[in-house]
mmCIF file of C-alpha atoms in Angstrom:
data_model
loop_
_atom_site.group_PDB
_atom_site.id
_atom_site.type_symbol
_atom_site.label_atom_id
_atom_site.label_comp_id
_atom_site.label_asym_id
_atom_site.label_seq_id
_atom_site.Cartn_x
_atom_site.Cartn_y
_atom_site.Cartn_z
ATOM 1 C CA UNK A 26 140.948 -114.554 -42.018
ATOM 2 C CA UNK A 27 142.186 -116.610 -39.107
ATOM 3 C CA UNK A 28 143.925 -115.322 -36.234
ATOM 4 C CA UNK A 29 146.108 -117.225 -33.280
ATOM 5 C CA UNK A 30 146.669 -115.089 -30.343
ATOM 6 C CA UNK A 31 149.187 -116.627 -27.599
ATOM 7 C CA UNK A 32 149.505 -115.677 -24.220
ATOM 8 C CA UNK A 33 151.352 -116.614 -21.186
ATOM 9 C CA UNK A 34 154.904 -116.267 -21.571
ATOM 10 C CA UNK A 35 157.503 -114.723 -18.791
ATOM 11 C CA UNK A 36 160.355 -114.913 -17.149
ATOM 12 C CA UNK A 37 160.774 -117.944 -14.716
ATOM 13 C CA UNK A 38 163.417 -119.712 -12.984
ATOM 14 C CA UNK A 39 164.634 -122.417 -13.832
ATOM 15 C CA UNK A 40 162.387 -125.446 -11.978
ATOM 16 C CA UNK A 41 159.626 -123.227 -12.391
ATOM 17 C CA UNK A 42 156.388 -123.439 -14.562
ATOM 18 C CA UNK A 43 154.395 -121.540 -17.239
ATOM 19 C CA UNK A 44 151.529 -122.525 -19.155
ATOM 20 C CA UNK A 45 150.846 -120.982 -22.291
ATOM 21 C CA UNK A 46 147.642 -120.219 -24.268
ATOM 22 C CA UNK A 47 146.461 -119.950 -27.876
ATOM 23 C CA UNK A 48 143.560 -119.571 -29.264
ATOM 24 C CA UNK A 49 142.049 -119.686 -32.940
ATOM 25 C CA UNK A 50 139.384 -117.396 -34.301
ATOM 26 C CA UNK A 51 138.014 -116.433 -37.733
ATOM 27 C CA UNK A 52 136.895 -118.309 -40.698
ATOM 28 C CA UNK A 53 137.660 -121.886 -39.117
ATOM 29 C CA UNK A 54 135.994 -124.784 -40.883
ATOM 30 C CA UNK A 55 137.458 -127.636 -38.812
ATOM 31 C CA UNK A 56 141.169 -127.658 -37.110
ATOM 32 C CA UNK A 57 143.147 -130.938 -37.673
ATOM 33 C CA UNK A 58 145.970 -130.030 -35.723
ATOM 34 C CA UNK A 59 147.462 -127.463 -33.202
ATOM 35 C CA UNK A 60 150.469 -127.309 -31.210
ATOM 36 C CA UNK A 61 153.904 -125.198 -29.755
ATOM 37 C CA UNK A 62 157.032 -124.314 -32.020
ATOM 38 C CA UNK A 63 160.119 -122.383 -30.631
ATOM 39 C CA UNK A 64 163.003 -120.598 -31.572
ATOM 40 C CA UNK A 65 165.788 -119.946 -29.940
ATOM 41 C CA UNK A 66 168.222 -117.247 -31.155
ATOM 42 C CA UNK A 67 170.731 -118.448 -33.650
ATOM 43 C CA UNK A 68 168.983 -121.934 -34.051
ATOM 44 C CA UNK A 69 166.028 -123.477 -35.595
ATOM 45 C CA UNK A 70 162.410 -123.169 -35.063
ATOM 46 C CA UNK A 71 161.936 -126.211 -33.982
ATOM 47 C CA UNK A 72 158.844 -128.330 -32.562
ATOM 48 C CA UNK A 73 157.866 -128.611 -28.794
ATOM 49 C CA UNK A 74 154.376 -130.381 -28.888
ATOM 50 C CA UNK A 75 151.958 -131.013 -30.706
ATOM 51 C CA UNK A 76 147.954 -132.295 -30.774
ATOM 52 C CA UNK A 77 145.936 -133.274 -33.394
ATOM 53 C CA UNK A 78 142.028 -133.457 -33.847
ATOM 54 C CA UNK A 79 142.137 -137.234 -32.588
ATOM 55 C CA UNK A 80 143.733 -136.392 -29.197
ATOM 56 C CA UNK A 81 147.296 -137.891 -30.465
ATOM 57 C CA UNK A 82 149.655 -136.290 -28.967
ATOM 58 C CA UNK A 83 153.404 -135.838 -29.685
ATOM 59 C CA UNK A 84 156.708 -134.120 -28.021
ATOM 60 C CA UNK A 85 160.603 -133.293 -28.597
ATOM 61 C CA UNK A 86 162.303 -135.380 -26.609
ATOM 62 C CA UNK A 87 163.578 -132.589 -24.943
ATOM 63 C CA UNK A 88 160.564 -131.622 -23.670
ATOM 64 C CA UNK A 89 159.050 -135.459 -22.436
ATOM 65 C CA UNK A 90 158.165 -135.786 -19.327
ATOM 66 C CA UNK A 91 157.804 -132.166 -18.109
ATOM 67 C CA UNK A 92 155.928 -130.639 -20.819
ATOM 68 C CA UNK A 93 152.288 -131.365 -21.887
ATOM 69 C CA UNK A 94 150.116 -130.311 -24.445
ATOM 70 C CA UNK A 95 146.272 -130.521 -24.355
ATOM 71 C CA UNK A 96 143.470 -129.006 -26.675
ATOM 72 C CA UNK A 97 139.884 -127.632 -25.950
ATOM 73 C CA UNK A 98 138.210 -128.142 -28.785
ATOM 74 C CA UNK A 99 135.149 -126.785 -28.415
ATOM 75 C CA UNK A 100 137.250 -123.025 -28.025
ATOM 76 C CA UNK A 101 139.559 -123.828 -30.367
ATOM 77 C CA UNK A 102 142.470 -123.238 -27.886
ATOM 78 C CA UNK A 103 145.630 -124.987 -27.418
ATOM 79 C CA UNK A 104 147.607 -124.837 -24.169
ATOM 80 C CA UNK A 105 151.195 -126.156 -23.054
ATOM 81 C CA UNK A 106 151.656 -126.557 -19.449
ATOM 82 C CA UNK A 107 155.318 -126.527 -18.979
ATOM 83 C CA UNK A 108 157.185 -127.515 -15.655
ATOM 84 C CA UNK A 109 160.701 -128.221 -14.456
ATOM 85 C CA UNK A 110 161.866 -125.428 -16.967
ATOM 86 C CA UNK A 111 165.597 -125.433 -18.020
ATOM 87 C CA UNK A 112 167.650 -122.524 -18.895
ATOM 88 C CA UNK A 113 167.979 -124.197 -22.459
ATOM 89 C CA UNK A 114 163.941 -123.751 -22.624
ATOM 90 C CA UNK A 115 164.431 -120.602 -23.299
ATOM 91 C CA UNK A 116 163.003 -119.270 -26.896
ATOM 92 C CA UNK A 117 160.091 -117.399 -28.602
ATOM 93 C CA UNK A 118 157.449 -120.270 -28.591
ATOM 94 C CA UNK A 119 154.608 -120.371 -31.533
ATOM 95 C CA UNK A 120 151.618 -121.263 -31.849
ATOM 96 C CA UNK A 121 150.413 -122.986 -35.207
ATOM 97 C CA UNK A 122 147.797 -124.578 -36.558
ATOM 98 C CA UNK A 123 146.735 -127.201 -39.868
ATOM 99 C CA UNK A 124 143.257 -125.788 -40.519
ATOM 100 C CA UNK A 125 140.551 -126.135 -42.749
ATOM 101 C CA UNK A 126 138.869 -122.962 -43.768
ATOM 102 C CA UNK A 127 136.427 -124.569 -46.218
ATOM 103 C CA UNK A 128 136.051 -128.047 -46.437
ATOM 104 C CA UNK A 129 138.464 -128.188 -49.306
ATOM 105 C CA UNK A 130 140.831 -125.758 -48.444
ATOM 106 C CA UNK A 131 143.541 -125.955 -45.651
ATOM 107 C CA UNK A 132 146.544 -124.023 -44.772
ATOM 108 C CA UNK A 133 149.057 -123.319 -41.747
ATOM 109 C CA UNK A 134 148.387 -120.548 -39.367
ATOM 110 C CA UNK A 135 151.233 -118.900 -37.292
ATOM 111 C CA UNK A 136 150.456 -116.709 -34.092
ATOM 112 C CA UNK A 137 152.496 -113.598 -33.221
ATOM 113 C CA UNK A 138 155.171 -115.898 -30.941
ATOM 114 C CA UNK A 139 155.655 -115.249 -27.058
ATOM 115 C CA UNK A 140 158.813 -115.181 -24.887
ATOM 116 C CA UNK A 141 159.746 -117.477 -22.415
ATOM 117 C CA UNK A 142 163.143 -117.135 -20.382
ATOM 118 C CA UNK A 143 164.330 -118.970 -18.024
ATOM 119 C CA UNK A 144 167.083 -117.864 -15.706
ATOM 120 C CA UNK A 145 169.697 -120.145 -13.711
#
């Protein structure tokens, strides 16, 4: 059983920052990846950042530049420190995982989602 609990989302204006939390616990072999999904309402969930086990790094465009994604490995927790927010930031942001829970097997892991809205 793995769990990924987020934390950290709000309300904010816009030009403001957040930084949102997630952390992994449970029958965790090794973690090759984490990083931040959202969905906004009536689109796509779509990807915001992500970081994998070698530090690589990658972003939306969207998101480049204000956004950043960084990974304590040792907790298993992912954050995304996100400044200069936009109105059009606004979605349910996820937190996943690609993780091993034996050395053979690995799946996707999904926390709960947490708002973040930015007003204008």
């Amino acid at each position: 059983q793995v769990q990924l609990v987020e934390s950290g989302g709000g309300l904010v204006q816009a030009g403001g920052s957040l930084r949102l939390s997630c952390a992994a616990s449970g029958s965790i072999f090794t973690i090759n990846a984490m990083g931040w999904y959202r969905q906004a309402p009536g689109k796509q969930r779509e990807l915001v950042a992500r970081v994998t086990s070698g530090a690589s790094t990658d972003y939306a465009d969207s998101v480049k530049g204000r956004f950043t994604i960084s990974r304590d490995s040792a907790q298993n927790t992912v954050y995304l420190q996100m400044n200069s927010l936009k109105p059009e930031d606004t979605a349910v942001y996820y937190c996943n995982a690609y993780l091993y829970t034996t050395p053979h097997h690995w799946s996707a892991y999904w926390g709960q989602g947490t708002q973040v809205t930015v007003s204008s």
